[in-house]
Tab-separated table of C-alpha atoms in Angstrom:
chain	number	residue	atom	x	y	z
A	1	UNK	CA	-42.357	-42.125	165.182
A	2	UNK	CA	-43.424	-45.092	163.697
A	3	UNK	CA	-46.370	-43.856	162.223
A	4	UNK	CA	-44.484	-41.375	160.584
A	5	UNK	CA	-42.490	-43.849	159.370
A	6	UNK	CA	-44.812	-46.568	157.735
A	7	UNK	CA	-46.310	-42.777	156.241
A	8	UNK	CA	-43.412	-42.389	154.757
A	9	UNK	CA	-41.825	-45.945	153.701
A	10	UNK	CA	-45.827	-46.592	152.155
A	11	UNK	CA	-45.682	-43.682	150.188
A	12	UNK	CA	-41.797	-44.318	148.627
A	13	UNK	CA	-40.556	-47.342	150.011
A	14	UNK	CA	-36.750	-46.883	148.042
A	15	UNK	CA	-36.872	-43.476	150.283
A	16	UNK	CA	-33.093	-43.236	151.490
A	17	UNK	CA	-33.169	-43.801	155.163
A	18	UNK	CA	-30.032	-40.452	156.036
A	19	UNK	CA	-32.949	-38.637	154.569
A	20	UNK	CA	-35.880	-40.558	156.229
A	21	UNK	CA	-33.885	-39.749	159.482
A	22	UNK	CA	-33.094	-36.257	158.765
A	23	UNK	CA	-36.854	-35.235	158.170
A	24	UNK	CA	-37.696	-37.472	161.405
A	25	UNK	CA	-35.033	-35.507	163.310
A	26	UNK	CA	-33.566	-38.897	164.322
A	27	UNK	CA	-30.379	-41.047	163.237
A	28	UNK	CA	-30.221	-43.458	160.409
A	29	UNK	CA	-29.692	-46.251	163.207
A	30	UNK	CA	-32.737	-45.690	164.958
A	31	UNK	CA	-34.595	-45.569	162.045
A	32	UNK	CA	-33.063	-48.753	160.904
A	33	UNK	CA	-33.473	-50.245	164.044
A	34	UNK	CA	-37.591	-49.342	164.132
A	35	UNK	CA	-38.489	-50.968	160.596
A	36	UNK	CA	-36.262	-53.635	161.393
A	37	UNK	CA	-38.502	-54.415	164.087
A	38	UNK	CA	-41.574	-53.164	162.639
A	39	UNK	CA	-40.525	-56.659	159.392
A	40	UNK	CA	-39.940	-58.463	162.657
A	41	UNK	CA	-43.451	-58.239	164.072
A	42	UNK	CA	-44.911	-58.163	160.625
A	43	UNK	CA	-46.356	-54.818	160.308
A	44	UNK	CA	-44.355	-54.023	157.428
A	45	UNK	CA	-45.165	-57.152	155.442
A	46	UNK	CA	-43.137	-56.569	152.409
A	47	UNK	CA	-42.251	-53.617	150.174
A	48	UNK	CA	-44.014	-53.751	146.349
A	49	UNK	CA	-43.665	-51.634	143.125
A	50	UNK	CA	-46.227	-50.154	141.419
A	51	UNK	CA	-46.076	-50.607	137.216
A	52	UNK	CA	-48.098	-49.390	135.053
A	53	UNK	CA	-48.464	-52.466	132.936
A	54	UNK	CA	-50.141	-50.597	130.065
A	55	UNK	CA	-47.087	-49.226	128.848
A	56	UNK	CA	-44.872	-52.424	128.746
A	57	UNK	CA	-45.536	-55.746	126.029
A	58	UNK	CA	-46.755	-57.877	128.961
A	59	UNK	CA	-50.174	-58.801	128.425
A	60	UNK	CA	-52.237	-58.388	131.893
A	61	UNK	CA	-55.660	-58.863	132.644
A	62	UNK	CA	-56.683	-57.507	136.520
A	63	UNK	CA	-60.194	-58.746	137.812
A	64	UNK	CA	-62.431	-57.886	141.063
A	65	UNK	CA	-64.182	-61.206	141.836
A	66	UNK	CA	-66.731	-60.842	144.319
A	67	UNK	CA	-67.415	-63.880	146.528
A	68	UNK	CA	-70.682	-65.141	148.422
A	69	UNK	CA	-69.608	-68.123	150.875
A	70	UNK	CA	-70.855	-69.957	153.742
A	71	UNK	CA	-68.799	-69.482	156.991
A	72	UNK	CA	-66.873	-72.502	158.063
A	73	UNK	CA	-67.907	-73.614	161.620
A	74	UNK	CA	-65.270	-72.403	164.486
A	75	UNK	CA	-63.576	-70.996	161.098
A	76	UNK	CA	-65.616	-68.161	159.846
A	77	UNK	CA	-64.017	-67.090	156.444
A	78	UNK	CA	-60.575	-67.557	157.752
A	79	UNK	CA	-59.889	-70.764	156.118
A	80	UNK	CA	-61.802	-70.024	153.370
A	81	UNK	CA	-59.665	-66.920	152.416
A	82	UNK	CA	-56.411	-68.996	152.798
A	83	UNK	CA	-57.625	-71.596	150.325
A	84	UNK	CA	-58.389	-68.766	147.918
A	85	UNK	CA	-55.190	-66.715	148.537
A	86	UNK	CA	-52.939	-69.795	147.878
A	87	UNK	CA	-53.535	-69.731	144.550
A	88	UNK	CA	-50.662	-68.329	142.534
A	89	UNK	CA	-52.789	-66.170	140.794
A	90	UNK	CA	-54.637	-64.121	143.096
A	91	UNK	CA	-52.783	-60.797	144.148
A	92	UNK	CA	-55.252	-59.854	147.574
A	93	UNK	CA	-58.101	-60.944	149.137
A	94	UNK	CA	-60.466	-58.985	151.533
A	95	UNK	CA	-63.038	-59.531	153.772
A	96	UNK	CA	-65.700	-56.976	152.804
A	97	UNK	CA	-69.160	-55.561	154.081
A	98	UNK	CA	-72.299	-55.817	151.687
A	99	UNK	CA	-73.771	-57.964	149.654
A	100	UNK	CA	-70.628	-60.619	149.271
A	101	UNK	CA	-68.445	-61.402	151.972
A	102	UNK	CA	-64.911	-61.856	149.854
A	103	UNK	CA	-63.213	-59.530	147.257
A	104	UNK	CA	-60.463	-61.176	145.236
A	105	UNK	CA	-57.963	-59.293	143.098
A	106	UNK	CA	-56.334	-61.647	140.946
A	107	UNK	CA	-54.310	-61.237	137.469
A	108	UNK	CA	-54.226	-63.141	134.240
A	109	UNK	CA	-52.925	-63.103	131.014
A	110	UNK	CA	-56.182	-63.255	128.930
A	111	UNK	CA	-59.703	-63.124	129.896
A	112	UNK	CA	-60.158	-66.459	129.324
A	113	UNK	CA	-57.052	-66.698	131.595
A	114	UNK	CA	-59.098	-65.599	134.659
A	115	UNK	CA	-62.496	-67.018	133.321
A	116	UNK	CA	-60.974	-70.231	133.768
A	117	UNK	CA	-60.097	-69.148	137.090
A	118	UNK	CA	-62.764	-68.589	138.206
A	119	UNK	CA	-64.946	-71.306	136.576
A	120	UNK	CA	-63.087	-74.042	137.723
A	121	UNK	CA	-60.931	-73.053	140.759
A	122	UNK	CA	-63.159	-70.219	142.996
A	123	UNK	CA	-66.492	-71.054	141.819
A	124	UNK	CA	-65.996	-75.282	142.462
A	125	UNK	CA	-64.880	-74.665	145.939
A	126	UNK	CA	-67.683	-76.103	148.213
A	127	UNK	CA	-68.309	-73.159	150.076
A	128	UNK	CA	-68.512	-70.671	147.316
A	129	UNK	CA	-72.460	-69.884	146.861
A	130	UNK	CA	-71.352	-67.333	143.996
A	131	UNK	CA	-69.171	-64.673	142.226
A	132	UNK	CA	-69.481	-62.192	140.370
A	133	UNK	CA	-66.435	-60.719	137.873
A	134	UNK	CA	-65.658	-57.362	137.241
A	135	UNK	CA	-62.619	-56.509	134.899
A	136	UNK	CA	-60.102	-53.742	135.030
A	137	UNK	CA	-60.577	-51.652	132.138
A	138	UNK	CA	-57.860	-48.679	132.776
A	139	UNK	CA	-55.963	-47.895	135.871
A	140	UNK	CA	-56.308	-44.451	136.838
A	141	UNK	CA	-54.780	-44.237	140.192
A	142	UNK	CA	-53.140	-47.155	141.806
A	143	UNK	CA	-51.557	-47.890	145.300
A	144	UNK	CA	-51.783	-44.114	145.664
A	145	UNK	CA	-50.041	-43.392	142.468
A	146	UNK	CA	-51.270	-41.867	139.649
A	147	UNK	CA	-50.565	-43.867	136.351
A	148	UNK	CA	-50.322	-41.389	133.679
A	149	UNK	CA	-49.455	-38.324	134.790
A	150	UNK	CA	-50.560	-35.653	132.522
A	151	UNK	CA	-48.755	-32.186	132.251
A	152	UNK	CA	-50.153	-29.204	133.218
A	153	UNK	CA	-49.866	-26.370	130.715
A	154	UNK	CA	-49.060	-23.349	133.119
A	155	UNK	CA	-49.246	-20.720	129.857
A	156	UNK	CA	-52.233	-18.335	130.509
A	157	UNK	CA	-55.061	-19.129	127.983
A	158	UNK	CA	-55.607	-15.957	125.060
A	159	UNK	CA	-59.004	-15.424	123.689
């Protein structure tokens, strides 16, 4: 069941929980109970919401930093990812495969913003070997969501 739950809660995580419990043929305490316990043990780390920043006056600026660094000793890139993910400004980091071993996601106002970032914060750190920056030009899909929906025109076509 909890599979079926995280499935669920991932995918709308404001789903109401008599209906969660209804299509899990289960009661609303149960369920309740589960995710309760599932925040407890920190498999459900938090719940987020997905906006489409595009279409608001906030000015936003999303970048993909890829990181080189040298493993700490008895560390690996454990410590090395905390003292990146600390920052206030970086949304995620991951541990990736390839030619760079980190992948940061962080957001600024400007491109100079994150520049800046990057420059003098990520880059300065004494095990970074090197980066390389790659901005977010247009969201298509995020978190599983599709940002701009378009219609679909159902009329048959006439030629």
């Amino acid at each position: 069941m909890r599979d079926q739950i995280l499935t669920f809660l991932e995918r709308n995580s404001r789903i109401d929980l008599d209906e969660l419990a209804i299509m899990l043929g289960a009661s609303r305490e149960v369920i309740e109970a589960e995710i309760r316990q599932m925040e407890e043990e920190q498999v459900i780390c938090g719940y987020s919401t997905v906006i489409n920043w595009d279409k608001t006056d906030a000015e936003k600026v999303t970048a993909l930093i890829e990181v080189r660094v040298t493993p700490q000793r008895d560390m690996g890139f454990d410590s090395i990812a905390e003292r990146i993910y600390n920052y206030p400004e970086v949304r995620s980091v991951y541990l990736i495969s390839g030619g760079y071993d980190l992948m940061v996601i962080l957001e600024g106002k400007t491109l100079r913003e994150v520049s800046s970032f990057v420059n003098s914060k990520l880059a300065s750190l004494d095990t970074v070997i090197s980066t390389s920056t790659h901005f977010i030009l247009k969201k298509y899909k995020a978190e599983g969501t599709i940002m701009d929906k378009k219609e679909k025109d159902e009329r048959m076509m006439l030629t």
